[in-house]
Coordinates of C-alpha atoms and ligand atoms in Angstrom, one line a residue:
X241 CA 253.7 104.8 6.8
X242 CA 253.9 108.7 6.6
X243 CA 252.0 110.9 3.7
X244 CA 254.3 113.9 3.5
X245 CA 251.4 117.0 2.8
X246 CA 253.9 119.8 3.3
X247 CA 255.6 120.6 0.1
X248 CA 255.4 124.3 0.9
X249 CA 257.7 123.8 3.8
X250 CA 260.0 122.0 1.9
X251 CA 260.5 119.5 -0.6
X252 CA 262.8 115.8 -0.8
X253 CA 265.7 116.3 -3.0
X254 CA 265.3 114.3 -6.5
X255 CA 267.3 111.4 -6.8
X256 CA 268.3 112.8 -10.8
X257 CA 269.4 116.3 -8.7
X258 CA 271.3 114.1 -5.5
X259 CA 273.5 112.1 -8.6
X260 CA 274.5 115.4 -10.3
X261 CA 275.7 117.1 -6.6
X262 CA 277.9 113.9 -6.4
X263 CA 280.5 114.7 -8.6
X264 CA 280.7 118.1 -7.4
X265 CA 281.3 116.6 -3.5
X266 CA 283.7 114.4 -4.6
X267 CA 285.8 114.5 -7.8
X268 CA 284.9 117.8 -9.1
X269 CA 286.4 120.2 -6.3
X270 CA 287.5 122.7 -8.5
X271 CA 287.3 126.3 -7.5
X272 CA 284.8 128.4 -10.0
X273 CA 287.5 131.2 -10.3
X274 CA 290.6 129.3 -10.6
X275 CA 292.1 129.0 -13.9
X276 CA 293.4 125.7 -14.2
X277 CA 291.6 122.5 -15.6
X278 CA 290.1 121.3 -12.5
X279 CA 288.7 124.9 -11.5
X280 CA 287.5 125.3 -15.1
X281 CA 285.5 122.4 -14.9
X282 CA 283.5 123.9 -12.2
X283 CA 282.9 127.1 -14.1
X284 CA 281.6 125.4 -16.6
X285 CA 278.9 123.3 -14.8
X286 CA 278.2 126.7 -13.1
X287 CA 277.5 128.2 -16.2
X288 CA 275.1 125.4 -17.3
X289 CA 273.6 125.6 -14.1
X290 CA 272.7 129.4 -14.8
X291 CA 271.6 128.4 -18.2
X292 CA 269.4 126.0 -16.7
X293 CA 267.8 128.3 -14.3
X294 CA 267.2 130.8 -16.9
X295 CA 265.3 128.2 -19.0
X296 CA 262.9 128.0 -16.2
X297 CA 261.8 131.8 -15.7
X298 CA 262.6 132.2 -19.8
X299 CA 265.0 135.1 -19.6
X300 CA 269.2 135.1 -20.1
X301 CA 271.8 133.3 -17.9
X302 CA 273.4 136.9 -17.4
X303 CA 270.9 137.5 -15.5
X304 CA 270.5 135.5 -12.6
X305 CA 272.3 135.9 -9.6
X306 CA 273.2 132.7 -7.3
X307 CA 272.4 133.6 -3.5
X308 CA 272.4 131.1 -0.7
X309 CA 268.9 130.7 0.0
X310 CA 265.4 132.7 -0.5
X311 CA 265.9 134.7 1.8
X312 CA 268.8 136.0 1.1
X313 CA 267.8 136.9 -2.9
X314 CA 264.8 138.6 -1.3
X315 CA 267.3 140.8 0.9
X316 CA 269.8 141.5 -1.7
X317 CA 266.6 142.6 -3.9
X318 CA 265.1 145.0 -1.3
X319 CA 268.7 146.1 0.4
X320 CA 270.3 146.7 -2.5
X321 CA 268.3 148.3 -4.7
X322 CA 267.8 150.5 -1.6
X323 CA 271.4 151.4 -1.2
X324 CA 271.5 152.5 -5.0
X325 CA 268.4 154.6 -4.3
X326 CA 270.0 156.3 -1.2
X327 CA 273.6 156.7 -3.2
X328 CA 271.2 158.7 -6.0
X329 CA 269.4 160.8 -3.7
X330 CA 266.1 159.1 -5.5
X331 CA 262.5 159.2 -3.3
X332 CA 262.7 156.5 0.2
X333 CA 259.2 155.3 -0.2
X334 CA 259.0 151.4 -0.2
X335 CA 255.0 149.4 -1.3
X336 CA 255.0 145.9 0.1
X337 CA 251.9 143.8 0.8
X338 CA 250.3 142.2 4.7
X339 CA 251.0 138.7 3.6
X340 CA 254.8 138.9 2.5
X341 CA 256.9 136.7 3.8
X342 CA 259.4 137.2 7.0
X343 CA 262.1 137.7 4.0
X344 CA 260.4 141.0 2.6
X345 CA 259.3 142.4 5.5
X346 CA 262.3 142.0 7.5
X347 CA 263.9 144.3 5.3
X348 CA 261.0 146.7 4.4
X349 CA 260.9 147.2 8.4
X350 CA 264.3 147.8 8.4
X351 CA 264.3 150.5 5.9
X352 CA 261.2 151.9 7.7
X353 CA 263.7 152.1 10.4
X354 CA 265.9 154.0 8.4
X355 CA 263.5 156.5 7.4
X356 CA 262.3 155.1 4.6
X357 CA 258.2 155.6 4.0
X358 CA 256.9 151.8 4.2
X359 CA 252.8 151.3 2.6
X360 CA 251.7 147.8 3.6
X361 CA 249.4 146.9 1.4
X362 CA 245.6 145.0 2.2
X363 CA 244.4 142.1 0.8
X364 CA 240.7 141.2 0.5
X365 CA 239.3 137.8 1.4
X366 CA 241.0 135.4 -0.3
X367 CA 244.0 137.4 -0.1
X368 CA 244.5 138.8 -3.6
X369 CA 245.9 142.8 -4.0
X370 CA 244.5 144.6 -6.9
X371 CA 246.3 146.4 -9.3
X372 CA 244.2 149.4 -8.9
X373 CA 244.9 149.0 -5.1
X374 CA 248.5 149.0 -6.2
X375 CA 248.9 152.3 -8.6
X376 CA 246.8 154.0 -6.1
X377 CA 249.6 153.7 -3.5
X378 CA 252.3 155.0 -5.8
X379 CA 253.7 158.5 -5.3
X380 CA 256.4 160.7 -6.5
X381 CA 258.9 159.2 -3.8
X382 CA 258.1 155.6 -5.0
X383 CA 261.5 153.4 -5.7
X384 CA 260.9 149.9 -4.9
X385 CA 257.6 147.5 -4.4
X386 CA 258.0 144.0 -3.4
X387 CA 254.7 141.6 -3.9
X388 CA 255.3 137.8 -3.7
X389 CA 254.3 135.9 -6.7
X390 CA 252.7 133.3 -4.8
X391 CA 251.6 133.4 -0.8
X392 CA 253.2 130.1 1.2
X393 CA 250.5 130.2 3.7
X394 CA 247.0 130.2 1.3
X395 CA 248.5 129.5 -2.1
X396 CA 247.2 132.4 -3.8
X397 CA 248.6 133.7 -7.0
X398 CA 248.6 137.7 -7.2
X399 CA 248.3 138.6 -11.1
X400 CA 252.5 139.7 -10.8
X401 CA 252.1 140.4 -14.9
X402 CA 249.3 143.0 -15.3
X403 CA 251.0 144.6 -12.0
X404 CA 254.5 144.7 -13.6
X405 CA 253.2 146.0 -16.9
X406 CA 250.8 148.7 -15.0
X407 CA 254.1 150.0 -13.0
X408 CA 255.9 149.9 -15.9
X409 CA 254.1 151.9 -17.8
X410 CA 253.4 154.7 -15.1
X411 CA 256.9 154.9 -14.2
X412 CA 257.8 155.0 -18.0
X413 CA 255.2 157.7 -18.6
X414 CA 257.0 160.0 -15.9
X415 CA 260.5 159.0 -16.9
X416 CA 261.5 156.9 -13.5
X417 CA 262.5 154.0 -12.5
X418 CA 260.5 151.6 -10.3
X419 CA 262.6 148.4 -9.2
X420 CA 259.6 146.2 -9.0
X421 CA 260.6 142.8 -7.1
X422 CA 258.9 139.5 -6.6
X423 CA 259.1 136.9 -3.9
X424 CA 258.6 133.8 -6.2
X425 CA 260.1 131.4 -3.6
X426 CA 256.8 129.2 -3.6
X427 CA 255.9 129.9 -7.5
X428 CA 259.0 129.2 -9.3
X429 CA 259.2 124.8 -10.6
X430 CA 255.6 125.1 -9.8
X431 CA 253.9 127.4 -11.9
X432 CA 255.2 128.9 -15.7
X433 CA 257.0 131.8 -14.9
X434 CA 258.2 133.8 -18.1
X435 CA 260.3 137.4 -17.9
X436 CA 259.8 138.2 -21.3
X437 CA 256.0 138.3 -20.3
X438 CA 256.4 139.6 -16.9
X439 CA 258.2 142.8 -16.9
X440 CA 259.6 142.8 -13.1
X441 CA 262.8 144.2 -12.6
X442 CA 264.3 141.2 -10.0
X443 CA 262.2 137.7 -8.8
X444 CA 263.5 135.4 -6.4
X445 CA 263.4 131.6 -6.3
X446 CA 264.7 128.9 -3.9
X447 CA 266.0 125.0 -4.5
X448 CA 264.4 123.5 -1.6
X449 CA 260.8 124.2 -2.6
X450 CA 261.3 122.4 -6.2
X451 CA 263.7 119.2 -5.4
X452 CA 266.9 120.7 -4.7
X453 CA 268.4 120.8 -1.9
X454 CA 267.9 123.8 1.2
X455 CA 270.3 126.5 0.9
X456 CA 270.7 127.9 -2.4
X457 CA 268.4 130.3 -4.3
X458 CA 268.9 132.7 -7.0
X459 CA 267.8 136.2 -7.9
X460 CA 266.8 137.3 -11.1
X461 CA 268.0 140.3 -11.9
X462 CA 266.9 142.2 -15.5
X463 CA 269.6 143.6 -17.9
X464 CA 270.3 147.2 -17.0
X465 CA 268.5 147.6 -13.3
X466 CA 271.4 148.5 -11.1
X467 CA 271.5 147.2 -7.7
X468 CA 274.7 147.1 -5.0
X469 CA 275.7 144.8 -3.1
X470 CA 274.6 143.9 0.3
X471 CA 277.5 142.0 1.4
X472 CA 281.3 142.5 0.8
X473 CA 284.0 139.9 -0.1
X474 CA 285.2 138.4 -3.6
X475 CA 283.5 139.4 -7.1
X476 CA 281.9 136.6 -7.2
X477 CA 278.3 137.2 -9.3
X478 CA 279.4 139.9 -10.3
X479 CA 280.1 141.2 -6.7
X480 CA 276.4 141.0 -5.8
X481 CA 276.7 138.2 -4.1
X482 CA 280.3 137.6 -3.2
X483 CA 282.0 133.9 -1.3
X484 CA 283.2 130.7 -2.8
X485 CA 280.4 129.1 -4.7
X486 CA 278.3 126.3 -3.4
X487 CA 278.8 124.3 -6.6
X488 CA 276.8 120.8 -5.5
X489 CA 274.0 122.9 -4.5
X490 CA 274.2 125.2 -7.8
X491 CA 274.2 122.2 -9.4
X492 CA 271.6 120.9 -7.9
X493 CA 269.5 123.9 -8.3
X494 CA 270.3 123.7 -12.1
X495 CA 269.1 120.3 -12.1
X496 CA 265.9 120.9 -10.2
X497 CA 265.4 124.2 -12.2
X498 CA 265.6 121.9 -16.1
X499 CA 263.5 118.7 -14.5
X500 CA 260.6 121.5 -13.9
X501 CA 260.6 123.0 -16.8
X502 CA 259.9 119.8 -19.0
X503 CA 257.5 118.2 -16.3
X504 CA 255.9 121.7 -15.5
X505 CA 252.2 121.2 -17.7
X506 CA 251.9 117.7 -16.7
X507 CA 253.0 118.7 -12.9
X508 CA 250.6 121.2 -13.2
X509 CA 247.5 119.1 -14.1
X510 CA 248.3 116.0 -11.5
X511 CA 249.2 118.2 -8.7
X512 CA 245.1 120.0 -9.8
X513 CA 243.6 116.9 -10.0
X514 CA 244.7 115.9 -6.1
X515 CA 243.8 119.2 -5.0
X516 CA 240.7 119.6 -6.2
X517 CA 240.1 116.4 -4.9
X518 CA 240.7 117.4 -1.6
X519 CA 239.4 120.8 -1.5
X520 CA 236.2 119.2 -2.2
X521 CA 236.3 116.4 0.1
X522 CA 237.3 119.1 3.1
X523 CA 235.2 121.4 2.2
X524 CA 232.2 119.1 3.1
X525 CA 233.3 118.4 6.9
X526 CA 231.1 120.6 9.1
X527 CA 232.6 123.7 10.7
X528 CA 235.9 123.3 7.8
X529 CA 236.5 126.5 5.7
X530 CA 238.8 127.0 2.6
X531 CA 241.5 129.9 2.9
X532 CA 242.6 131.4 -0.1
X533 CA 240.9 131.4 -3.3
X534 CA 239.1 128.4 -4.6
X535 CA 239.8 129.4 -8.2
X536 CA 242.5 126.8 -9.1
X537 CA 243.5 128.9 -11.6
X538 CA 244.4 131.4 -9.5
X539 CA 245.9 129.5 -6.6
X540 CA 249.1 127.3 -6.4
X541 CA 248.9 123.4 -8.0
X542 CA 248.4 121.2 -4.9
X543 CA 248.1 123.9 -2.2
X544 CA 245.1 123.5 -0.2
X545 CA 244.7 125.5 3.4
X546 CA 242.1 125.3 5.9
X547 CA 240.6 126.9 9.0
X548 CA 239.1 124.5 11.6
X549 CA 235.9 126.5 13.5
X550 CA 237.0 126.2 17.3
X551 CA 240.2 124.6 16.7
X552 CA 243.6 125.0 17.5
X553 CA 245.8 124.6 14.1
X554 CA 249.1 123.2 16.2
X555 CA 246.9 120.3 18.0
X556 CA 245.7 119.4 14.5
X557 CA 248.9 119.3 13.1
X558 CA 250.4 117.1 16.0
X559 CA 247.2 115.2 15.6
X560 CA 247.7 114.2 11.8
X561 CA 251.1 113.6 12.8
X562 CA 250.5 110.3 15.1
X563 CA 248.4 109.3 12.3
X564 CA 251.6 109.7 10.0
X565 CA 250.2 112.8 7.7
X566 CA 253.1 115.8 7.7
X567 CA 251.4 119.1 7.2
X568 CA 251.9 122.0 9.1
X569 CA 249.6 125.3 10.5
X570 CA 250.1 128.9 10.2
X571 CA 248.7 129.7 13.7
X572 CA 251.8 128.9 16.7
X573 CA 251.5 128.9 20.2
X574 CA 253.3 131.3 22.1
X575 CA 253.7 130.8 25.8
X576 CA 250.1 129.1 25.9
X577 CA 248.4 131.4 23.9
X578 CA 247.8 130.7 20.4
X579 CA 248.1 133.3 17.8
X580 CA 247.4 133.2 14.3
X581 CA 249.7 134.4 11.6
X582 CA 250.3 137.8 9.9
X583 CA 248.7 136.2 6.9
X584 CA 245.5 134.6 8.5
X585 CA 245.3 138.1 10.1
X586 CA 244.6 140.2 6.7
X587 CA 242.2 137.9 5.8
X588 CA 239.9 139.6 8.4
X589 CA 238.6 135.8 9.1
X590 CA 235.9 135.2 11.2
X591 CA 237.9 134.8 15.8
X592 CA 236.6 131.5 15.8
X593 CA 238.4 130.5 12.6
X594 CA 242.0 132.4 12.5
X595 CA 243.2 130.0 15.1
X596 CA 242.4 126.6 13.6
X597 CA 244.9 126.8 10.5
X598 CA 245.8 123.9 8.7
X599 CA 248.0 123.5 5.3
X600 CA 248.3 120.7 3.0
X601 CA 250.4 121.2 0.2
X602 CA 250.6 118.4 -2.0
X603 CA 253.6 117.7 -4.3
X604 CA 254.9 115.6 -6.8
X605 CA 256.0 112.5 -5.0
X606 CA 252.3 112.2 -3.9
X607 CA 249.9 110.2 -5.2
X608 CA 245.9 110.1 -5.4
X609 CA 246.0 107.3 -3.3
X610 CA 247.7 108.8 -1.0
X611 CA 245.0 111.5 -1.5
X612 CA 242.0 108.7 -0.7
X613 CA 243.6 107.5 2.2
X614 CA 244.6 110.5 4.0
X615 CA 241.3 112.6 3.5
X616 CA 240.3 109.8 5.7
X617 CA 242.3 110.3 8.8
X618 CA 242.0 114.2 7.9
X619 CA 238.5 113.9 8.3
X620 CA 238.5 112.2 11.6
X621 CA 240.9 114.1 13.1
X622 CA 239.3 117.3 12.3
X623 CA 235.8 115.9 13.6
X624 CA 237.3 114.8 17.2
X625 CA 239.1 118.0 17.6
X626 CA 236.0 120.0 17.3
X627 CA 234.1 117.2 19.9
X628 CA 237.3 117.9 22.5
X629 CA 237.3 121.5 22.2
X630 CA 233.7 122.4 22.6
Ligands
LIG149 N1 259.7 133.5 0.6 C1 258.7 132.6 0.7 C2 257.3 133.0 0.1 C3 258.8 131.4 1.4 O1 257.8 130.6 1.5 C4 260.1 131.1 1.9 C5 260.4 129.9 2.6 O2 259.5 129.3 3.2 C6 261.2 132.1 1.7 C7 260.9 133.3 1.1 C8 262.5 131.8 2.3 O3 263.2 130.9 1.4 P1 264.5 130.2 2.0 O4 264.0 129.1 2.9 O5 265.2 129.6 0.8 O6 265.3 131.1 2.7

């Protein structure tokens, strides 16, 4: 039997979201920008796709932006906000955070590259950035920041609102613009997310982490920011993000997006209730520490991520996996020596512990049972581990 504990990575397509993508494989083949009846049956599930996706983050279908996965939303956030900041002669200074993923600090390096000013900012323990740490890095060059909603590797939720707001109202006190983005790849379908509250200026979610299916994403883009486009083709949305639509997968995405939004407060509290249950049952095995923040309020539903004193996170991963359990580890081997991620890194964790990574992340086809029986094998695995390696 396998327990599949890695709903971070990715999760299984719903069967509601596989039976809408049908119709859109088959029958409905329409072309989005053709005129005639078949094409304009595609528009029109495209639009209630968008309308969908805007119910989940609360803001208007105008403004979201189709894109073909995460990462590309993230580039076409950070990219082309950057090209209108260059095209307006407007300051090249760009904040991110240490535990971004690949998808932000691609590009941030890139515009580093390009002579852009690039302030990486820390994180403390459990791997939270403070507002104050935030406004403190602003200057008089600032254009763009990029902070991830919620961190893939330890769960944690950085407070994205009072951040947003505090920007907002510096830059509005000066009379600037700050394009203030958000990697919400891991939050959005999981956690409330609602732009009337959160004044950022673009957030970026992906289908495969909430039941649609990998490769398509959108980015939220707010009424009046002005970006440009990062690739060039058709004028499709709105010539940000030009090529014939993927209309099963936007579909899809606009399935996934409405099933979370009515499911989200009772997702929420299941999803708790296993991972507090797990968090406490891990927490108890000798030499087993809890990365990230405890604080379930503050931490992703059903994300739980450990550090394994003496262990090697890969070899615990391959362990659970002959057992059937599925999760995976932030620390990879590299030619025989085992490194541990960027993330782990800021955490400023104890050597002994940065190696021996270990995430769980629960979702919603998972079940308390599921829960019982696995802490089980977790257990065991993690106890003859330690044995072999000392
Ligand atoms: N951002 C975060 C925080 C992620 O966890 C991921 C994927 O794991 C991405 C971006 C990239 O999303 P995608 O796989 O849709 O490109």
């Amino acid at each position: 039997m396998t327990i599949y504990f890695d709903n971070s990575a990715t999760t299984q397509v719903r069967k509601e979201v596989a039976e809408a993508m049908v119709e859109f494989i088959s029958t409905n083949y329409g072309n989005p920008s053709s005129i005639h009846a078949v094409g304009r049956n595609s528009y029109k599930a495209m639009a209630l796709a968008r309308k969908r996706v805007a119910g989940l983050l609360n803001c208007s279908p105008t403004e979201i932006c189709f894109a073909g996965c995460g990462t590309l939303a993230n580039n076409l956030a950070i990219l082309g906000r950057a090209r209108f900041v260059e095209a307006n002669g407007l300051g090249k200074h760009i904040i991110t955070s240490r535990i971004e993923h690949p998808a932000v600090t691609g590009p941030a390096r890139y515009l580093e590259g390009q002579g852009w000013k690039l302030t990486v900012l820390d994180v403390d323990k459990e791997g939270f950035i403070k507002v104050e740490q935030l406004m403190d890095a602003l200057t008089d060059e600032t254009s763009i920041i990029s902070i991830m909603w919620a961190n893939n590797e330890i769960g944690t939720l950085q407070p994205i609102k009072e951040m947003a707001q505090a920007v907002q109202e510096y830059a509005k006190e000066r009379d600037r613009e700050i394009f203030f983005h958000t990697d919400a790849v891991q939050a959005a379908g999981k956690v409330p997310i609602d732009l009337k509250e959160v004044p950022v200026s673009a957030l970026s979610i992906s289908g495969h982490k909430f039941h649609a299916p990998k490769g398509v994403g959108a980015l939220f883009l707010r009424r009046g920011v002005n970006l440009m486009p990062i690739t060039f083709g058709g004028g499709q949305e709105r010539g940000l993000m030009p090529g014939t639509e993927s209309m099963p997968n936007i579909v899809a995405l606009g399935m996934a997006a409405e099933l979370a939004s009515g499911e989200m407060e009772d997702s929420v509290s299941r999803l708790k209730e296993m991972q507090s249950y797990m968090i406490e049952q891990l927490s108890t095995v000798p030499g087993v520490h809890i990365t990230g923040t405890r604080d379930l309020d503050k931490r992703l539903p059903g994300h739980v991520s450990v550090a394994v004193e003496n262990c090697e996170g890969e070899a615990l991963v391959m362990q659970l996996d002959l057992k059937g359990i599925c999760c995976s580890s932030a620390s990879a081997c590299h030619k025989g020596i085992v490194e541990p991620s960027h993330v782990l890194s800021a955490l400023d964790l104890p050597c002994g512990l940065v190696k021996g990574s270990v995430r769980i992340s629960l979702g919603k086809f998972n079940t308390m049972e599921e829960c019982r029986e696995a802490v089980a094998q977790i257990k065991s695995v993690f106890e003859s581990q330690k044995l072999s390696v000392i």
